[in-house]
Amino acid sequence: MFRRRLAAAGALVAAVALVLSGCANQGGGQQQGGGPAAGAPSQPTDAALPAGNGQGRCAPGTSIGYAGTIAGQNAALGIAIVNAAQLAVDQHNQANPNCQVTLVRADTGGTPDTAVGPTTALINNPAVLGIVGLPFSGESRAVGPALNAAGIVNITPSATNPGLTQNGWTNFFRGLGNDAVQGPAVARYIQGRLNAQKVCVIKDDSDYGIGLAQQVNQVLGPNVASCQVDVKTNQREFSAVIGQVQQQAPQAIFYSGYYQEAAPLVQQLRDAGVQTTFIGPDGVKDEQYVVNAAGAANGTLLSCPCVPQEGFTAFSSAYQQAFGSPPQTYSAESYDVTTILLRGLDSGIADRAGLLNFVRGYNGQGLTKRFQWGPTGELTNTPVWMYRVNGNQIVTDSQIG
């Protein structure tokens, strides 16, 4: 797992905030060969930005929290989210001298078992009025009842299990499409674009992996998805899995899980001579998958209910300058949902109930999409994109949903 610097110099933040406020509709993006990424959106002219109008006022000590992995399982996904949240807070504070917000981090470790304690610490901190996170579905399910009981607004930029909005929680909001959107879009891509008539669906034992596989299987049907294989979290040896795949001889492999297991799996598949197209979801779409797979990831297709960030040039440049690396999966979504919380604080909201009600009624454009939630906390606008590993880079393929 890698770490990135989590803070930016004040002068840099000031410069970046000015750039962000004046760089609407730039972009085009890049993909393999240096050309423009097909269909990658540019920054909307009306996108809400963290700086706002610079007139925000809030009490000293006002805070929002990040709850999610920083050093635990699949930490790269969490770091991409918390970095973007910190960037938004820094830019906001530089532009709003009368509203200095603190981002309080709670490292959940990324698992249901380890998430409860750190999240409880945020709940028990009265200065924390809202939370960005949690990144993963399993940990979100584990701490959801406590967050709901505390009445603290919780916007996840990345947890996709559809069941999270079916628990009766009134504080939970999802900043992206769920797996009931992503799964069918992937299945249609596999059948329509890849023309695969036999697919092997390999799933891990996480809430996320199980739920997404179910969505893909429902659309593919039992005749196409006739090969079903299970793996476990932290599994590193896949000879039995590879044997099953070789016996079934599918035309495509869909892996439903995270990059931590996907990297050694695809590496061992390729070493065994299995060159079947390998498709992974957003849990695999991270540069650490490419690094850990040591060349075997080339050609992998990666679905994600996240929008390409190439066209958001001001944001991407600011992130690169602040953290020494480009933004990754769900960085832009995290930046957007953090901006929404900051907008609420700028309006004078000083308690959890007020910020929760602000988010419930929010309707505004972000970098990635328009944010407006239905009664259960699901967005009304939920794009899905396909990406591709080209050499050692993840590049944009096309919008698929």
Short mmCIF file of C-alpha atoms in Angstrom, two decimals:
data_model
loop_
_atom_site.label_atom_id
_atom_site.label_comp_id
_atom_site.label_asym_id
_atom_site.label_seq_id
_atom_site.Cartn_x
_atom_site.Cartn_y
_atom_site.Cartn_z
CA MET A 1 0.00 0.00 0.00
CA PHE A 2 1.21 3.48 -0.64
CA ARG A 3 0.84 6.75 1.22
CA ARG A 4 0.64 10.22 -0.22
CA ARG A 5 1.26 13.54 1.41
CA LEU A 6 -1.94 14.65 3.11
CA ALA A 7 -1.36 18.40 3.28
CA ALA A 8 -0.68 21.26 0.84
CA ALA A 9 1.15 24.50 1.44
CA GLY A 10 -1.09 27.51 2.01
CA ALA A 11 0.32 29.46 -0.91
CA LEU A 12 -0.31 26.57 -3.24
CA VAL A 13 -3.87 26.18 -2.05
CA ALA A 14 -4.54 29.86 -2.63
CA ALA A 15 -3.25 29.71 -6.17
CA VAL A 16 -5.19 26.56 -6.89
CA ALA A 17 -8.42 27.99 -5.55
CA LEU A 18 -8.11 30.92 -7.93
CA VAL A 19 -7.44 28.60 -10.82
CA LEU A 20 -10.43 26.43 -9.96
CA SER A 21 -12.76 29.40 -9.81
CA GLY A 22 -11.83 30.51 -13.32
CA CYS A 23 -11.27 27.30 -15.25
CA ALA A 24 -14.70 26.05 -16.16
CA ASN A 25 -15.16 23.89 -19.22
CA GLN A 26 -11.55 23.05 -19.77
CA GLY A 27 -10.38 19.55 -20.52
CA GLY A 28 -10.50 16.93 -23.17
CA GLY A 29 -8.38 14.46 -21.24
CA GLN A 30 -5.81 11.99 -22.40
CA GLN A 31 -5.75 8.31 -23.16
CA GLN A 32 -3.25 5.98 -24.81
CA GLY A 33 -1.14 7.67 -27.47
CA GLY A 34 -1.72 11.11 -25.94
CA GLY A 35 -4.99 11.83 -27.77
CA PRO A 36 -8.17 13.10 -26.18
CA ALA A 37 -10.07 10.59 -24.08
CA ALA A 38 -13.24 9.60 -25.88
CA GLY A 39 -16.21 11.33 -24.31
CA ALA A 40 -14.47 12.39 -21.08
CA PRO A 41 -16.48 15.34 -19.75
CA SER A 42 -15.11 18.80 -19.16
CA GLN A 43 -15.78 20.75 -15.99
CA PRO A 44 -19.36 22.05 -15.96
CA THR A 45 -19.59 25.82 -15.94
CA ASP A 46 -21.94 25.74 -12.95
CA ALA A 47 -20.05 23.20 -10.83
CA ALA A 48 -19.99 24.04 -7.13
CA LEU A 49 -16.43 24.53 -5.87
CA PRO A 50 -15.13 24.47 -2.29
CA ALA A 51 -14.16 28.16 -2.21
CA GLY A 52 -17.76 29.23 -2.72
CA ASN A 53 -18.16 33.01 -2.66
CA GLY A 54 -15.63 33.50 0.13
CA GLN A 55 -18.28 34.81 2.53
CA GLY A 56 -18.69 31.68 4.65
CA ARG A 57 -19.04 32.08 8.41
CA CYS A 58 -18.88 29.33 11.00
CA ALA A 59 -17.85 28.85 14.62
CA PRO A 60 -14.22 28.14 15.49
CA GLY A 61 -13.55 24.41 15.66
CA THR A 62 -16.25 23.47 13.15
CA SER A 63 -15.32 20.09 11.69
CA ILE A 64 -16.33 17.40 9.24
CA GLY A 65 -14.99 13.86 9.40
CA TYR A 66 -13.49 11.32 7.06
CA ALA A 67 -14.23 7.73 8.07
CA GLY A 68 -12.44 5.14 5.99
CA THR A 69 -9.30 3.17 5.36
CA ILE A 70 -5.99 5.02 5.31
CA ALA A 71 -3.53 2.26 6.22
CA GLY A 72 -5.73 -0.84 6.20
CA GLN A 73 -7.06 -3.16 3.48
CA ASN A 74 -7.13 -1.69 -0.02
CA ALA A 75 -5.83 1.54 1.50
CA ALA A 76 -5.07 3.16 -1.86
CA LEU A 77 -8.80 3.54 -2.51
CA GLY A 78 -9.29 5.32 0.82
CA ILE A 79 -6.26 7.56 0.40
CA ALA A 80 -7.58 8.81 -2.95
CA ILE A 81 -10.81 9.78 -1.18
CA VAL A 82 -9.36 11.44 1.93
CA ASN A 83 -6.79 13.37 -0.13
CA ALA A 84 -9.55 14.89 -2.25
CA ALA A 85 -11.58 15.73 0.83
CA GLN A 86 -8.55 17.46 2.34
CA LEU A 87 -7.96 19.40 -0.88
CA ALA A 88 -11.54 20.66 -0.79
CA VAL A 89 -11.24 21.71 2.86
CA ASP A 90 -7.90 23.46 2.24
CA GLN A 91 -9.26 25.40 -0.74
CA HIS A 92 -12.36 26.33 1.22
CA ASN A 93 -10.37 27.59 4.20
CA GLN A 94 -8.04 29.65 2.02
CA ALA A 95 -11.01 31.44 0.47
CA ASN A 96 -13.14 31.78 3.62
CA PRO A 97 -11.19 33.37 6.48
CA ASN A 98 -14.30 33.50 8.68
CA CYS A 99 -15.04 29.79 8.34
CA GLN A 100 -12.07 27.58 9.05
CA VAL A 101 -13.15 23.94 8.87
CA THR A 102 -11.11 21.00 10.16
CA LEU A 103 -11.14 17.58 8.50
CA VAL A 104 -10.93 14.97 11.26
CA ARG A 105 -9.66 11.60 10.00
CA ALA A 106 -10.69 8.23 11.42
CA ASP A 107 -8.84 5.25 9.94
CA THR A 108 -11.38 2.43 9.90
CA GLY A 109 -9.01 -0.16 8.47
CA GLY A 110 -11.51 -0.87 5.72
CA THR A 111 -13.28 -3.83 7.36
CA PRO A 112 -16.53 -4.22 9.32
CA ASP A 113 -14.64 -5.48 12.36
CA THR A 114 -12.24 -2.55 12.56
CA ALA A 115 -14.56 0.27 11.50
CA VAL A 116 -16.76 0.57 14.59
CA GLY A 117 -14.25 2.08 17.04
CA PRO A 118 -12.85 4.86 14.82
CA THR A 119 -16.32 5.79 13.55
CA THR A 120 -17.65 5.91 17.11
CA ALA A 121 -14.88 8.38 17.94
CA LEU A 122 -16.18 10.70 15.22
CA ILE A 123 -19.74 10.32 16.49
CA ASN A 124 -18.59 11.23 19.99
CA ASN A 125 -16.79 14.36 18.76
CA PRO A 126 -19.43 17.13 18.95
CA ALA A 127 -17.46 19.37 16.58
CA VAL A 128 -17.91 16.88 13.72
CA LEU A 129 -21.14 17.83 11.96
CA GLY A 130 -20.98 15.53 8.92
CA ILE A 131 -18.95 12.64 7.53
CA VAL A 132 -17.39 11.85 4.15
CA GLY A 133 -17.27 8.06 3.86
CA LEU A 134 -17.22 5.22 4.45
CA PRO A 135 -15.53 3.93 1.28
CA PHE A 136 -16.56 0.25 1.48
CA SER A 137 -19.96 -1.40 1.69
CA GLY A 138 -19.18 -3.89 4.47
CA GLU A 139 -17.89 -1.29 6.88
CA SER A 140 -20.74 1.05 5.92
CA ARG A 141 -23.25 -1.63 6.90
CA ALA A 142 -21.45 -2.25 10.20
CA VAL A 143 -21.49 1.36 11.38
CA GLY A 144 -24.66 2.55 9.64
CA PRO A 145 -27.01 2.01 12.61
CA ALA A 146 -24.79 4.03 14.95
CA LEU A 147 -24.41 6.90 12.48
CA ASN A 148 -28.15 6.96 11.88
CA ALA A 149 -28.89 6.97 15.60
CA ALA A 150 -26.50 9.90 16.04
CA GLY A 151 -28.28 11.85 13.28
CA ILE A 152 -25.01 12.70 11.56
CA VAL A 153 -25.10 13.04 7.79
CA ASN A 154 -22.96 10.41 6.05
CA ILE A 155 -22.17 10.77 2.32
CA THR A 156 -20.22 7.90 0.79
CA PRO A 157 -18.31 8.65 -2.40
CA SER A 158 -17.72 4.97 -3.19
CA ALA A 159 -19.76 2.32 -1.32
CA THR A 160 -22.03 0.68 -3.91
CA ASN A 161 -23.98 -2.20 -2.30
CA PRO A 162 -27.66 -1.47 -3.07
CA GLY A 163 -28.83 -2.71 0.34
CA LEU A 164 -27.23 0.23 2.14
CA THR A 165 -30.16 2.47 1.23
CA GLN A 166 -32.74 -0.16 2.16
CA ASN A 167 -32.15 -0.13 5.92
CA GLY A 168 -34.41 2.77 6.79
CA TRP A 169 -31.45 5.03 7.60
CA THR A 170 -32.35 8.69 7.18
CA ASN A 171 -28.78 10.03 7.31
CA PHE A 172 -27.09 7.96 4.57
CA PHE A 173 -26.49 9.38 1.09
CA ARG A 174 -24.64 7.83 -1.83
CA GLY A 175 -22.51 10.05 -4.09
CA LEU A 176 -22.52 7.63 -7.03
CA GLY A 177 -24.58 4.93 -8.68
CA ASN A 178 -25.00 1.66 -6.81
CA ASP A 179 -24.32 -1.88 -8.03
CA ALA A 180 -27.88 -2.24 -9.28
CA VAL A 181 -26.76 0.35 -11.85
CA GLN A 182 -23.16 -0.78 -12.37
CA GLY A 183 -23.83 -4.53 -12.53
CA PRO A 184 -26.38 -4.50 -15.36
CA ALA A 185 -24.28 -1.99 -17.32
CA VAL A 186 -21.26 -4.31 -17.08
CA ALA A 187 -23.30 -7.34 -18.07
CA ARG A 188 -24.66 -5.57 -21.13
CA TYR A 189 -21.13 -4.51 -22.08
CA ILE A 190 -19.85 -8.08 -21.75
CA GLN A 191 -22.60 -9.46 -23.94
CA GLY A 192 -23.03 -6.57 -26.37
CA ARG A 193 -19.50 -5.22 -26.84
CA LEU A 194 -17.45 -8.34 -26.09
CA ASN A 195 -20.04 -10.74 -27.53
CA ALA A 196 -19.20 -13.23 -24.79
CA GLN A 197 -21.53 -16.22 -24.72
CA LYS A 198 -19.89 -17.86 -21.70
CA VAL A 199 -18.67 -15.86 -18.71
CA CYS A 200 -16.91 -16.92 -15.53
CA VAL A 201 -17.97 -14.75 -12.57
CA ILE A 202 -15.45 -14.86 -9.74
CA LYS A 203 -16.50 -13.13 -6.52
CA ASP A 204 -14.87 -12.50 -3.17
CA ASP A 205 -16.63 -12.85 0.19
CA SER A 206 -17.21 -9.14 0.87
CA ASP A 207 -20.64 -7.49 0.89
CA TYR A 208 -19.50 -5.56 -2.16
CA GLY A 209 -18.24 -8.55 -4.12
CA ILE A 210 -21.26 -10.72 -3.38
CA GLY A 211 -23.79 -8.00 -4.16
CA LEU A 212 -22.18 -6.89 -7.42
CA ALA A 213 -21.78 -10.46 -8.66
CA GLN A 214 -25.47 -11.03 -8.01
CA GLN A 215 -26.38 -8.02 -10.14
CA VAL A 216 -24.15 -9.14 -13.01
CA ASN A 217 -25.46 -12.71 -12.84
CA GLN A 218 -29.08 -11.60 -12.95
CA VAL A 219 -28.59 -9.88 -16.29
CA LEU A 220 -26.24 -12.43 -17.85
CA GLY A 221 -28.48 -15.32 -16.83
CA PRO A 222 -27.45 -18.85 -15.83
CA ASN A 223 -26.70 -20.02 -19.36
CA VAL A 224 -24.12 -17.31 -19.98
CA ALA A 225 -22.79 -17.02 -16.41
CA SER A 226 -22.53 -20.78 -16.06
CA CYS A 227 -19.10 -20.60 -14.41
CA GLN A 228 -19.22 -19.40 -10.80
CA VAL A 229 -16.11 -19.33 -8.59
CA ASP A 230 -15.59 -18.00 -5.04
CA VAL A 231 -12.43 -16.56 -3.48
CA LYS A 232 -11.72 -15.20 -0.01
CA THR A 233 -10.47 -11.86 1.25
CA ASN A 234 -6.66 -11.94 1.59
CA GLN A 235 -6.38 -15.02 -0.65
CA ARG A 236 -3.11 -15.05 -2.56
CA GLU A 237 -2.91 -18.53 -4.11
CA PHE A 238 -5.38 -19.26 -6.90
CA SER A 239 -4.36 -22.58 -8.49
CA ALA A 240 -7.75 -24.17 -7.77
CA VAL A 241 -9.56 -21.16 -9.21
CA ILE A 242 -7.40 -21.25 -12.32
CA GLY A 243 -8.13 -24.94 -12.76
CA GLN A 244 -11.86 -24.26 -12.70
CA VAL A 245 -11.50 -21.45 -15.23
CA GLN A 246 -9.41 -23.58 -17.56
CA GLN A 247 -11.95 -26.38 -17.37
CA GLN A 248 -14.85 -24.03 -18.19
CA ALA A 249 -13.00 -22.13 -20.97
CA PRO A 250 -15.06 -18.91 -20.73
CA GLN A 251 -14.93 -16.10 -23.26
CA ALA A 252 -14.73 -13.48 -20.49
CA ILE A 253 -13.93 -13.38 -16.77
CA PHE A 254 -15.64 -10.90 -14.46
CA TYR A 255 -14.00 -10.48 -11.06
CA SER A 256 -16.25 -9.03 -8.36
CA GLY A 257 -14.03 -7.78 -5.55
CA TYR A 258 -11.04 -5.58 -4.76
CA TYR A 259 -7.60 -5.01 -6.27
CA GLN A 260 -5.84 -6.67 -3.32
CA GLU A 261 -6.93 -10.11 -4.58
CA ALA A 262 -7.46 -9.24 -8.24
CA ALA A 263 -3.78 -8.43 -8.86
CA PRO A 264 -2.33 -11.84 -7.88
CA LEU A 265 -5.31 -13.57 -9.49
CA VAL A 266 -4.79 -12.02 -12.92
CA GLN A 267 -1.04 -12.52 -12.63
CA GLN A 268 -1.46 -16.23 -11.95
CA LEU A 269 -4.08 -16.57 -14.70
CA ARG A 270 -1.68 -15.09 -17.26
CA ASP A 271 1.21 -17.20 -15.97
CA ALA A 272 -0.97 -20.27 -16.51
CA GLY A 273 -1.62 -19.25 -20.10
CA VAL A 274 -5.19 -18.02 -19.59
CA GLN A 275 -5.51 -14.95 -21.84
CA THR A 276 -9.28 -14.56 -21.53
CA THR A 277 -10.50 -10.96 -21.26
CA PHE A 278 -10.48 -9.98 -17.57
CA ILE A 279 -13.03 -7.44 -16.35
CA GLY A 280 -13.00 -5.90 -12.89
CA PRO A 281 -15.19 -3.29 -11.16
CA ASP A 282 -14.46 -0.06 -9.31
CA GLY A 283 -12.90 -1.99 -6.41
CA VAL A 284 -10.12 -3.06 -8.77
CA LYS A 285 -9.79 0.29 -10.58
CA ASP A 286 -6.72 1.63 -8.80
CA GLU A 287 -3.11 2.15 -9.85
CA GLN A 288 -2.07 -0.34 -7.17
CA TYR A 289 -3.81 -3.08 -9.15
CA VAL A 290 -1.60 -2.27 -12.13
CA VAL A 291 1.54 -2.06 -9.97
CA ASN A 292 0.84 -5.23 -8.00
CA ALA A 293 -0.04 -7.27 -11.10
CA ALA A 294 3.44 -6.56 -12.51
CA GLY A 295 2.48 -6.32 -16.18
CA ALA A 296 -0.31 -8.91 -16.12
CA ALA A 297 -3.00 -6.22 -15.79
CA ASN A 298 -2.50 -4.96 -19.35
CA GLY A 299 -5.76 -5.17 -21.28
CA THR A 300 -7.96 -5.44 -18.18
CA LEU A 301 -11.33 -3.72 -18.49
CA LEU A 302 -12.50 -1.84 -15.41
CA SER A 303 -16.05 -0.62 -14.82
CA CYS A 304 -16.85 2.21 -12.43
CA PRO A 305 -19.79 4.44 -11.51
CA CYS A 306 -17.17 7.20 -11.41
CA VAL A 307 -16.68 9.89 -14.03
CA PRO A 308 -13.35 10.30 -15.89
CA GLN A 309 -11.30 13.06 -14.29
CA GLU A 310 -9.14 14.00 -17.30
CA GLY A 311 -11.39 16.89 -18.25
CA PHE A 312 -11.36 18.39 -14.75
CA THR A 313 -7.99 19.96 -15.42
CA ALA A 314 -7.94 22.49 -12.58
CA PHE A 315 -8.92 19.88 -10.01
CA SER A 316 -6.46 17.31 -11.39
CA SER A 317 -3.63 19.85 -11.41
CA ALA A 318 -4.39 20.94 -7.86
CA TYR A 319 -4.47 17.35 -6.62
CA GLN A 320 -1.20 16.53 -8.41
CA GLN A 321 0.52 19.57 -6.90
CA ALA A 322 -0.80 18.89 -3.41
CA PHE A 323 -0.10 15.17 -3.18
CA GLY A 324 2.53 14.41 -5.80
CA SER A 325 0.34 12.03 -7.81
CA PRO A 326 -2.75 12.35 -9.99
CA PRO A 327 -6.24 11.85 -8.56
CA GLN A 328 -7.45 8.28 -8.49
CA THR A 329 -10.77 6.43 -8.41
CA TYR A 330 -13.44 8.40 -6.53
CA SER A 331 -11.19 11.39 -5.84
CA ALA A 332 -13.48 13.71 -7.80
CA GLU A 333 -16.58 12.22 -6.18
CA SER A 334 -15.05 12.79 -2.74
CA TYR A 335 -14.20 16.38 -3.69
CA ASP A 336 -17.82 16.93 -4.76
CA VAL A 337 -19.47 15.51 -1.63
CA THR A 338 -17.04 17.37 0.64
CA THR A 339 -17.92 20.56 -1.21
CA ILE A 340 -21.61 19.95 -0.49
CA LEU A 341 -20.95 19.65 3.26
CA LEU A 342 -18.82 22.81 3.15
CA ARG A 343 -21.59 24.70 1.37
CA GLY A 344 -23.93 23.81 4.19
CA LEU A 345 -21.49 25.06 6.81
CA ASP A 346 -20.91 28.28 4.85
CA SER A 347 -24.65 28.96 4.96
CA GLY A 348 -24.48 29.26 8.73
CA ILE A 349 -25.52 25.75 9.74
CA ALA A 350 -24.03 24.94 13.13
CA ASP A 351 -25.47 21.57 14.12
CA ARG A 352 -25.84 18.03 12.80
CA ALA A 353 -29.58 18.23 12.25
CA GLY A 354 -29.23 21.35 10.15
CA LEU A 355 -26.50 19.88 7.96
CA LEU A 356 -28.49 16.68 7.49
CA ASN A 357 -31.52 18.65 6.32
CA PHE A 358 -29.33 20.73 4.00
CA VAL A 359 -28.07 17.61 2.25
CA ARG A 360 -31.57 16.13 2.00
CA GLY A 361 -32.75 19.16 0.08
CA TYR A 362 -29.58 19.75 -1.93
CA ASN A 363 -29.83 20.15 -5.71
CA GLY A 364 -26.68 21.33 -7.43
CA GLN A 365 -24.07 20.58 -10.06
CA GLY A 366 -20.71 19.12 -9.09
CA LEU A 367 -17.68 18.22 -11.16
CA THR A 368 -18.88 14.67 -11.69
CA LYS A 369 -22.67 14.95 -11.91
CA ARG A 370 -25.73 16.75 -10.64
CA PHE A 371 -26.33 15.96 -6.98
CA GLN A 372 -29.91 15.50 -5.90
CA TRP A 373 -31.05 12.63 -3.72
CA GLY A 374 -34.29 10.69 -3.54
CA PRO A 375 -35.98 9.70 -0.27
CA THR A 376 -33.68 6.71 0.35
CA GLY A 377 -30.42 8.58 -0.30
CA GLU A 378 -29.86 7.41 -3.87
CA LEU A 379 -28.89 9.90 -6.56
CA THR A 380 -31.14 10.68 -9.49
CA ASN A 381 -28.15 10.88 -11.89
CA THR A 382 -25.87 7.81 -11.92
CA PRO A 383 -23.41 7.48 -14.84
CA VAL A 384 -21.24 4.36 -15.31
CA TRP A 385 -18.00 4.25 -17.32
CA MET A 386 -15.65 1.57 -18.61
CA TYR A 387 -11.88 2.00 -18.37
CA ARG A 388 -8.99 -0.05 -19.74
CA VAL A 389 -5.46 -0.83 -18.57
CA ASN A 390 -3.05 0.20 -21.30
CA GLY A 391 0.50 -0.75 -20.36
CA ASN A 392 0.97 0.76 -16.90
CA GLN A 393 -1.90 3.26 -17.13
CA ILE A 394 -5.65 3.16 -16.63
CA VAL A 395 -7.30 5.04 -19.51
CA THR A 396 -10.89 5.92 -20.34
CA ASP A 397 -12.76 3.54 -22.65
CA SER A 398 -16.40 4.69 -22.90
CA GLN A 399 -19.55 5.52 -21.00
CA ILE A 400 -21.67 2.37 -20.60
CA GLY A 401 -24.56 3.53 -18.45
#
